[in-house]
Amino acid sequence: MEFNHRDACAIVGIGTTEFSKNSGRSVVRLATEAIAAAIADAGLRPCDIDGVVRCDYDDVLPNDLAEVMGLPLTYWSTVGIGGAAPSAMVGQAVAAILSGQATNVVVYRSLNGRSGRRLGSADQGGPAPAVGGHGSYDEFFLPYGLNTPGQVWAIIAQRHMIEFGTKPADLGAIALTCRANANNNPNAQMRDRTLSMAEYEASPMISAPLRLYDYCLETDGACAVVVTAADRAADLAQQPVLIRAVAQGAPERPQPGLIYPVLLREKLTTQPSAWAARTLYRRAGLGPDDIDVAQLYDCFTITVLMQLEDYGFCAKGEGGAFAAGGAIGPGGRLPINTAGGNLSEGYIHGMNHVVEGVRQMRGTSPNQVEGAEVCLVTSGIPVSTSAMILRRP
């Protein structure tokens, strides 16, 4: 029997810090700022929060928050992997609430991703990979120069171009859409920097075929949301945003390790998002035609293109034409990343997508989609992934 959580819980508070290249603050300080803002937004107090869910990459621990914020915790959990976690983190909060382990749960992500730990860079400080790699297979990749996520996604992008004729300009259309949305968002890192296709095409090649603007930002900042039961949500300060359904997904024969072994899969142009989509739509009782707006995880432009296909908004191989044809922009079939996304708002490991999904359902987005009632939010690929559907009551 499948766990039934449809519309049983809601997000009732959201909070963020500013997004910058140098916060000048510790990750604990950033986390407490975002969490305090989310709690206040919900009309709650720190003493009302009895659960927290964190990302496995987060340096802020539950006991840190309990100490500095006075949270009476009865539940805490850690969810991974990295950028694949945010939607699953919300799902963990839902599970805790419905199982009676917590009443009001904060889900957060805090990082100094530019001034501190830079997630997109090669690991220069660790030991040389040993034969056997503890299941990571890193010894088959790192010594030969494959040592950053951008290189992995460049290979996947090349494969998609070979199989389907996808063009660099198709990726550029995604970058430009996110940038235009960020230009209307006063909290976005790229709020004051426009981007044209000519500038995109002239930008430095980082790992062919991915250029500078195909990469997400490095960001200092934090985001948090408060999750509670739907029946309690009605009595709080904000209009609740219902969590219609949450799902996780991994493909058949997913390969071990963190990221590089995904290149050993038999097929690269279908990602874990295809498996998550099937589960999510079944749990939600909805399909791609019901989605009004989407916040698609965009660590690189190619991840957006492939999710457009995997979540059923266009056929396999047609993601490039779908994006380049204007379907993902304002007034299009599926407006995406309406605050600017990881590419142009800030890279808070995908938690900013959750916050923007809530804004869309509240009607407070900087690029509000008129009449939007259902929002898809996705989290990172390619190792595994998670996703959720939010809706207005």
Tab-separated table of N, CA, C and O in Angstrom, residues 6 26 38 50 84 91 93 126 143 154 163 167 211 270 291 296 335 340 342:
chain	number	residue	atom	x	y	z
A	6	ARG	N	-1.444	12.958	-0.079
A	6	ARG	CA	-1.975	13.969	-0.993
A	6	ARG	C	-2.698	15.093	-0.231
A	6	ARG	O	-3.690	14.841	0.458
A	26	SER	N	28.662	33.427	9.168
A	26	SER	CA	28.782	31.980	9.231
A	26	SER	C	27.534	31.331	8.654
A	26	SER	O	26.461	31.956	8.564
A	38	ALA	N	11.225	32.554	8.113
A	38	ALA	CA	10.170	31.607	7.741
A	38	ALA	C	9.183	31.397	8.887
A	38	ALA	O	7.964	31.322	8.672
A	50	ASP	N	9.170	21.899	16.305
A	50	ASP	CA	9.692	20.708	16.980
A	50	ASP	C	10.389	19.739	16.024
A	50	ASP	O	10.771	18.635	16.422
A	84	ALA	N	19.948	16.908	-4.966
A	84	ALA	CA	18.768	16.055	-5.144
A	84	ALA	C	17.846	16.100	-3.940
A	84	ALA	O	16.736	15.581	-3.977
A	91	GLY	N	9.508	16.210	1.668
A	91	GLY	CA	8.825	14.933	1.835
A	91	GLY	C	9.094	14.303	3.191
A	91	GLY	O	8.208	13.693	3.805
A	93	ALA	N	9.711	15.981	5.916
A	93	ALA	CA	8.910	16.747	6.862
A	93	ALA	C	7.457	16.264	6.863
A	93	ALA	O	6.833	16.120	7.927
A	126	GLY	N	41.658	16.242	-0.908
A	126	GLY	CA	41.449	14.887	-0.420
A	126	GLY	C	42.565	13.942	-0.825
A	126	GLY	O	43.426	14.270	-1.651
A	143	PRO	N	41.959	10.640	-11.881
A	143	PRO	CA	43.341	10.755	-12.385
A	143	PRO	C	43.430	11.159	-13.847
A	143	PRO	O	44.494	11.586	-14.302
A	154	ALA	N	28.717	18.223	-19.301
A	154	ALA	CA	29.140	18.527	-20.668
A	154	ALA	C	29.095	17.268	-21.535
A	154	ALA	O	28.669	17.318	-22.700
A	163	GLU	N	22.499	12.586	-30.335
A	163	GLU	CA	21.318	11.757	-30.562
A	163	GLU	C	20.166	12.529	-31.201
A	163	GLU	O	19.428	11.977	-32.022
A	167	LYS	N	20.908	22.017	-30.252
A	167	LYS	CA	21.844	23.075	-30.626
A	167	LYS	C	22.277	23.883	-29.408
A	167	LYS	O	21.513	24.018	-28.437
A	211	ARG	N	29.066	26.616	-21.889
A	211	ARG	CA	29.747	27.897	-21.737
A	211	ARG	C	29.490	28.474	-20.339
A	211	ARG	O	28.761	27.893	-19.526
A	270	THR	N	18.171	9.929	-20.766
A	270	THR	CA	17.039	9.848	-19.851
A	270	THR	C	17.601	9.813	-18.445
A	270	THR	O	18.462	9.000	-18.132
A	291	ILE	N	0.163	21.018	-14.962
A	291	ILE	CA	1.176	21.890	-14.373
A	291	ILE	C	1.130	23.263	-15.036
A	291	ILE	O	1.251	23.379	-16.259
A	296	LEU	N	12.442	24.201	-12.211
A	296	LEU	CA	13.232	23.044	-12.612
A	296	LEU	C	14.691	23.230	-12.202
A	296	LEU	O	15.304	24.259	-12.528
A	335	PRO	N	5.944	28.370	-18.065
A	335	PRO	CA	6.957	29.279	-17.515
A	335	PRO	C	7.791	28.573	-16.448
A	335	PRO	O	7.251	27.864	-15.600
A	340	GLY	N	14.480	33.268	-11.391
A	340	GLY	CA	15.810	33.264	-11.992
A	340	GLY	C	16.556	31.966	-11.822
A	340	GLY	O	17.539	31.709	-12.517
A	342	ASN	N	18.724	28.619	-10.246
A	342	ASN	CA	20.129	28.487	-9.869
A	342	ASN	C	21.044	29.247	-10.825
A	342	ASN	O	22.136	29.668	-10.445
